[in-house]
């Protein structure tokens, strides 16, 4: 007997961290919720990271996901921006890990390939496929849409991730 697995997808960013919650049972996907946690750009870095932490912790507490997936960062030309993004990504991984969830990571190209079938594509293609895969989906903005795509990517890959972990352990 299969159980429904609730997945939170997280698209980390210092200004806006997108989140999306889906339920998966076998091959079926069901939209639960999505949104964006924002930080105040006028505050110091530590306070902004606290805002992201507290916002994500509230999401995890409210929706009680079983697993988490976070997008891997890419290297920017701007080292300072890359470092700040890495710190936001650390928060995005810490919150679900502290809640006892397994956390998987996916490269942006893997997320796009899982959702639109190719590793390079436009945001509009992701938006369109989200609506096809989950007709009741609702999202405001690219960050929430990307987070839902990350959750879908994890839903498609979670079996192979468990196999890899079992072989490594």
PDB file of C-alpha atoms in Angstrom:
ATOM      1  CA  UNK A   1       0.000   0.000   0.000  1.00  0.00           C
ATOM      2  CA  UNK A   2       1.491   3.313  -1.061  1.00  0.00           C
ATOM      3  CA  UNK A   3       1.212   6.389   1.093  1.00  0.00           C
ATOM      4  CA  UNK A   4       0.894   9.975  -0.025  1.00  0.00           C
ATOM      5  CA  UNK A   5       4.225  11.786   0.283  1.00  0.00           C
ATOM      6  CA  UNK A   6       4.174  15.537   0.873  1.00  0.00           C
ATOM      7  CA  UNK A   7       7.136  17.376  -0.657  1.00  0.00           C
ATOM      8  CA  UNK A   8       8.281  20.943  -0.120  1.00  0.00           C
ATOM      9  CA  UNK A   9      10.314  22.428  -2.933  1.00  0.00           C
ATOM     10  CA  UNK A  10      12.461  25.446  -2.093  1.00  0.00           C
ATOM     11  CA  UNK A  11      13.970  27.955  -4.527  1.00  0.00           C
ATOM     12  CA  UNK A  12      16.491  29.850  -2.377  1.00  0.00           C
ATOM     13  CA  UNK A  13      17.170  33.546  -2.700  1.00  0.00           C
ATOM     14  CA  UNK A  14      18.122  36.295  -0.284  1.00  0.00           C
ATOM     15  CA  UNK A  15      15.387  38.702  -1.419  1.00  0.00           C
ATOM     16  CA  UNK A  16      12.773  36.083  -2.232  1.00  0.00           C
ATOM     17  CA  UNK A  17      12.777  32.390  -1.390  1.00  0.00           C
ATOM     18  CA  UNK A  18      10.083  30.505  -3.252  1.00  0.00           C
ATOM     19  CA  UNK A  19       8.345  27.515  -1.732  1.00  0.00           C
ATOM     20  CA  UNK A  20       5.894  24.996  -3.119  1.00  0.00           C
ATOM     21  CA  UNK A  21       4.109  22.058  -1.525  1.00  0.00           C
ATOM     22  CA  UNK A  22       2.824  19.069  -3.491  1.00  0.00           C
ATOM     23  CA  UNK A  23       1.454  15.669  -2.579  1.00  0.00           C
ATOM     24  CA  UNK A  24       2.505  12.675  -4.622  1.00  0.00           C
ATOM     25  CA  UNK A  25       0.977   9.206  -4.683  1.00  0.00           C
ATOM     26  CA  UNK A  26       2.562   6.909  -7.203  1.00  0.00           C
ATOM     27  CA  UNK A  27       2.702   8.935 -10.414  1.00  0.00           C
ATOM     28  CA  UNK A  28      -0.025  11.400  -9.457  1.00  0.00           C
ATOM     29  CA  UNK A  29       0.783  14.931  -8.327  1.00  0.00           C
ATOM     30  CA  UNK A  30      -1.499  17.233  -6.371  1.00  0.00           C
ATOM     31  CA  UNK A  31      -0.924  20.921  -5.701  1.00  0.00           C
ATOM     32  CA  UNK A  32      -1.186  21.902  -2.026  1.00  0.00           C
ATOM     33  CA  UNK A  33       0.207  25.438  -1.675  1.00  0.00           C
ATOM     34  CA  UNK A  34       2.928  27.825  -2.811  1.00  0.00           C
ATOM     35  CA  UNK A  35       4.315  31.221  -1.992  1.00  0.00           C
ATOM     36  CA  UNK A  36       7.353  33.340  -1.335  1.00  0.00           C
ATOM     37  CA  UNK A  37       9.211  34.227   1.840  1.00  0.00           C
ATOM     38  CA  UNK A  38      10.790  37.670   1.533  1.00  0.00           C
ATOM     39  CA  UNK A  39      13.469  39.500   3.465  1.00  0.00           C
ATOM     40  CA  UNK A  40      13.722  43.236   4.035  1.00  0.00           C
ATOM     41  CA  UNK A  41      16.551  44.615   1.876  1.00  0.00           C
ATOM     42  CA  UNK A  42      17.023  47.527   4.280  1.00  0.00           C
ATOM     43  CA  UNK A  43      18.025  45.194   7.115  1.00  0.00           C
ATOM     44  CA  UNK A  44      21.452  43.718   7.842  1.00  0.00           C
ATOM     45  CA  UNK A  45      22.328  40.298   6.416  1.00  0.00           C
ATOM     46  CA  UNK A  46      21.890  38.389   9.681  1.00  0.00           C
ATOM     47  CA  UNK A  47      18.392  39.813  10.174  1.00  0.00           C
ATOM     48  CA  UNK A  48      17.456  38.980   6.593  1.00  0.00           C
ATOM     49  CA  UNK A  49      18.619  35.387   7.052  1.00  0.00           C
ATOM     50  CA  UNK A  50      16.512  35.211  10.240  1.00  0.00           C
ATOM     51  CA  UNK A  51      13.480  36.398   8.267  1.00  0.00           C
ATOM     52  CA  UNK A  52      14.020  33.626   5.714  1.00  0.00           C
ATOM     53  CA  UNK A  53      14.555  31.055   8.459  1.00  0.00           C
ATOM     54  CA  UNK A  54      11.438  32.042  10.378  1.00  0.00           C
ATOM     55  CA  UNK A  55       9.283  32.165   7.243  1.00  0.00           C
ATOM     56  CA  UNK A  56      10.411  28.745   6.022  1.00  0.00           C
ATOM     57  CA  UNK A  57      10.092  27.259   9.514  1.00  0.00           C
ATOM     58  CA  UNK A  58       6.469  28.426   9.613  1.00  0.00           C
ATOM     59  CA  UNK A  59       5.810  26.776   6.214  1.00  0.00           C
ATOM     60  CA  UNK A  60       7.346  23.477   7.337  1.00  0.00           C
ATOM     61  CA  UNK A  61       5.439  23.620  10.635  1.00  0.00           C
ATOM     62  CA  UNK A  62       2.111  24.453   8.960  1.00  0.00           C
ATOM     63  CA  UNK A  63       2.194  22.000   6.044  1.00  0.00           C
ATOM     64  CA  UNK A  64       4.203  19.160   7.650  1.00  0.00           C
ATOM     65  CA  UNK A  65       6.008  17.877   4.551  1.00  0.00           C
ATOM     66  CA  UNK A  66       7.678  14.455   4.545  1.00  0.00           C
ATOM     67  CA  UNK A  67      10.613  15.407   2.303  1.00  0.00           C
ATOM     68  CA  UNK A  68      12.324  18.535   1.008  1.00  0.00           C
ATOM     69  CA  UNK A  69      14.070  19.479  -2.232  1.00  0.00           C
ATOM     70  CA  UNK A  70      16.273  22.532  -2.720  1.00  0.00           C
ATOM     71  CA  UNK A  71      17.682  23.957  -5.932  1.00  0.00           C
ATOM     72  CA  UNK A  72      21.457  23.992  -6.177  1.00  0.00           C
ATOM     73  CA  UNK A  73      23.036  27.357  -6.745  1.00  0.00           C
ATOM     74  CA  UNK A  74      24.926  28.360  -9.823  1.00  0.00           C
ATOM     75  CA  UNK A  75      28.091  30.438  -9.779  1.00  0.00           C
ATOM     76  CA  UNK A  76      27.514  34.109 -10.498  1.00  0.00           C
ATOM     77  CA  UNK A  77      30.112  36.474 -11.870  1.00  0.00           C
ATOM     78  CA  UNK A  78      29.595  38.544  -8.718  1.00  0.00           C
ATOM     79  CA  UNK A  79      31.325  36.769  -5.805  1.00  0.00           C
ATOM     80  CA  UNK A  80      29.479  38.781  -3.147  1.00  0.00           C
ATOM     81  CA  UNK A  81      26.078  37.906  -4.632  1.00  0.00           C
ATOM     82  CA  UNK A  82      27.106  34.252  -4.902  1.00  0.00           C
ATOM     83  CA  UNK A  83      28.120  34.193  -1.237  1.00  0.00           C
ATOM     84  CA  UNK A  84      24.823  35.765  -0.136  1.00  0.00           C
ATOM     85  CA  UNK A  85      22.856  33.304  -2.258  1.00  0.00           C
ATOM     86  CA  UNK A  86      24.846  30.475  -0.675  1.00  0.00           C
ATOM     87  CA  UNK A  87      23.916  31.718   2.771  1.00  0.00           C
ATOM     88  CA  UNK A  88      20.227  31.852   1.831  1.00  0.00           C
ATOM     89  CA  UNK A  89      20.565  28.349   0.398  1.00  0.00           C
ATOM     90  CA  UNK A  90      22.077  27.216   3.703  1.00  0.00           C
ATOM     91  CA  UNK A  91      18.931  28.452   5.466  1.00  0.00           C
ATOM     92  CA  UNK A  92      16.780  26.672   2.856  1.00  0.00           C
ATOM     93  CA  UNK A  93      18.556  23.387   3.659  1.00  0.00           C
ATOM     94  CA  UNK A  94      18.813  23.933   7.426  1.00  0.00           C
ATOM     95  CA  UNK A  95      15.116  24.517   8.123  1.00  0.00           C
ATOM     96  CA  UNK A  96      13.816  21.191   6.742  1.00  0.00           C
ATOM     97  CA  UNK A  97      16.852  19.301   8.062  1.00  0.00           C
ATOM     98  CA  UNK A  98      16.204  20.664  11.586  1.00  0.00           C
ATOM     99  CA  UNK A  99      12.600  19.473  11.210  1.00  0.00           C
ATOM    100  CA  UNK A 100      13.928  15.953  10.557  1.00  0.00           C
ATOM    101  CA  UNK A 101      13.194  15.881   6.830  1.00  0.00           C
ATOM    102  CA  UNK A 102      15.474  14.300   4.253  1.00  0.00           C
ATOM    103  CA  UNK A 103      16.741  17.082   1.958  1.00  0.00           C
ATOM    104  CA  UNK A 104      17.651  16.460  -1.685  1.00  0.00           C
ATOM    105  CA  UNK A 105      19.365  18.891  -4.023  1.00  0.00           C
ATOM    106  CA  UNK A 106      18.792  19.377  -7.746  1.00  0.00           C
ATOM    107  CA  UNK A 107      20.626  21.369 -10.395  1.00  0.00           C
ATOM    108  CA  UNK A 108      18.496  23.918 -12.286  1.00  0.00           C
ATOM    109  CA  UNK A 109      18.874  21.950 -15.537  1.00  0.00           C
ATOM    110  CA  UNK A 110      17.649  18.747 -13.847  1.00  0.00           C
ATOM    111  CA  UNK A 111      14.570  20.607 -12.583  1.00  0.00           C
ATOM    112  CA  UNK A 112      13.766  21.948 -16.050  1.00  0.00           C
ATOM    113  CA  UNK A 113      14.314  18.540 -17.621  1.00  0.00           C
ATOM    114  CA  UNK A 114      11.947  16.894 -15.121  1.00  0.00           C
ATOM    115  CA  UNK A 115       9.192  19.444 -15.757  1.00  0.00           C
ATOM    116  CA  UNK A 116       9.484  20.510 -19.399  1.00  0.00           C
ATOM    117  CA  UNK A 117      11.537  17.629 -20.822  1.00  0.00           C
ATOM    118  CA  UNK A 118      14.692  19.589 -21.665  1.00  0.00           C
ATOM    119  CA  UNK A 119      17.426  21.106 -19.519  1.00  0.00           C
ATOM    120  CA  UNK A 120      17.097  24.591 -20.962  1.00  0.00           C
ATOM    121  CA  UNK A 121      13.828  26.417 -21.214  1.00  0.00           C
ATOM    122  CA  UNK A 122      11.953  29.587 -20.495  1.00  0.00           C
ATOM    123  CA  UNK A 123      10.028  30.425 -17.330  1.00  0.00           C
ATOM    124  CA  UNK A 124       6.792  30.480 -19.339  1.00  0.00           C
ATOM    125  CA  UNK A 125       7.347  26.845 -20.354  1.00  0.00           C
ATOM    126  CA  UNK A 126       7.649  25.874 -16.685  1.00  0.00           C
ATOM    127  CA  UNK A 127       4.488  27.839 -15.834  1.00  0.00           C
ATOM    128  CA  UNK A 128       2.572  26.126 -18.640  1.00  0.00           C
ATOM    129  CA  UNK A 129       3.722  22.629 -17.653  1.00  0.00           C
ATOM    130  CA  UNK A 130       2.861  23.227 -14.004  1.00  0.00           C
ATOM    131  CA  UNK A 131      -0.707  23.978 -15.104  1.00  0.00           C
ATOM    132  CA  UNK A 132      -0.811  20.819 -17.215  1.00  0.00           C
ATOM    133  CA  UNK A 133       0.686  18.569 -14.518  1.00  0.00           C
ATOM    134  CA  UNK A 134      -1.450  20.038 -11.723  1.00  0.00           C
ATOM    135  CA  UNK A 135      -4.583  21.725 -13.151  1.00  0.00           C
ATOM    136  CA  UNK A 136      -5.506  23.316  -9.789  1.00  0.00           C
ATOM    137  CA  UNK A 137      -2.065  24.857  -9.305  1.00  0.00           C
ATOM    138  CA  UNK A 138      -1.774  28.431  -8.053  1.00  0.00           C
ATOM    139  CA  UNK A 139       1.421  30.437  -7.848  1.00  0.00           C
ATOM    140  CA  UNK A 140       2.367  34.077  -7.787  1.00  0.00           C
ATOM    141  CA  UNK A 141       5.665  34.805  -9.457  1.00  0.00           C
ATOM    142  CA  UNK A 142       8.639  32.894 -10.744  1.00  0.00           C
ATOM    143  CA  UNK A 143      10.037  31.987  -7.311  1.00  0.00           C
ATOM    144  CA  UNK A 144       6.935  30.048  -6.248  1.00  0.00           C
ATOM    145  CA  UNK A 145       6.668  28.421  -9.697  1.00  0.00           C
ATOM    146  CA  UNK A 146      10.323  27.371  -9.574  1.00  0.00           C
ATOM    147  CA  UNK A 147       9.816  25.913  -6.090  1.00  0.00           C
ATOM    148  CA  UNK A 148       6.891  23.825  -7.356  1.00  0.00           C
ATOM    149  CA  UNK A 149       9.056  22.639 -10.249  1.00  0.00           C
ATOM    150  CA  UNK A 150      11.760  21.610  -7.754  1.00  0.00           C
ATOM    151  CA  UNK A 151       9.173  19.619  -5.778  1.00  0.00           C
ATOM    152  CA  UNK A 152       8.013  17.893  -8.986  1.00  0.00           C
ATOM    153  CA  UNK A 153      11.606  17.093  -9.909  1.00  0.00           C
ATOM    154  CA  UNK A 154      12.026  15.455  -6.513  1.00  0.00           C
ATOM    155  CA  UNK A 155       8.786  13.510  -6.919  1.00  0.00           C
ATOM    156  CA  UNK A 156      10.164  12.073 -10.177  1.00  0.00           C
ATOM    157  CA  UNK A 157      13.600  11.306  -8.739  1.00  0.00           C
ATOM    158  CA  UNK A 158      12.969  10.300  -5.124  1.00  0.00           C
ATOM    159  CA  UNK A 159      13.076   6.556  -5.823  1.00  0.00           C
ATOM    160  CA  UNK A 160      16.492   6.733  -7.476  1.00  0.00           C
ATOM    161  CA  UNK A 161      17.737   9.006  -4.662  1.00  0.00           C
ATOM    162  CA  UNK A 162      16.749   6.393  -2.048  1.00  0.00           C
ATOM    163  CA  UNK A 163      18.529   3.704  -4.066  1.00  0.00           C
ATOM    164  CA  UNK A 164      21.736   5.774  -4.274  1.00  0.00           C
ATOM    165  CA  UNK A 165      21.641   6.477  -0.529  1.00  0.00           C
ATOM    166  CA  UNK A 166      21.124   2.797   0.280  1.00  0.00           C
ATOM    167  CA  UNK A 167      24.077   1.806  -1.896  1.00  0.00           C
ATOM    168  CA  UNK A 168      26.281   4.513  -0.366  1.00  0.00           C
ATOM    169  CA  UNK A 169      25.297   3.614   3.217  1.00  0.00           C
TER     170      UNK A 169
END
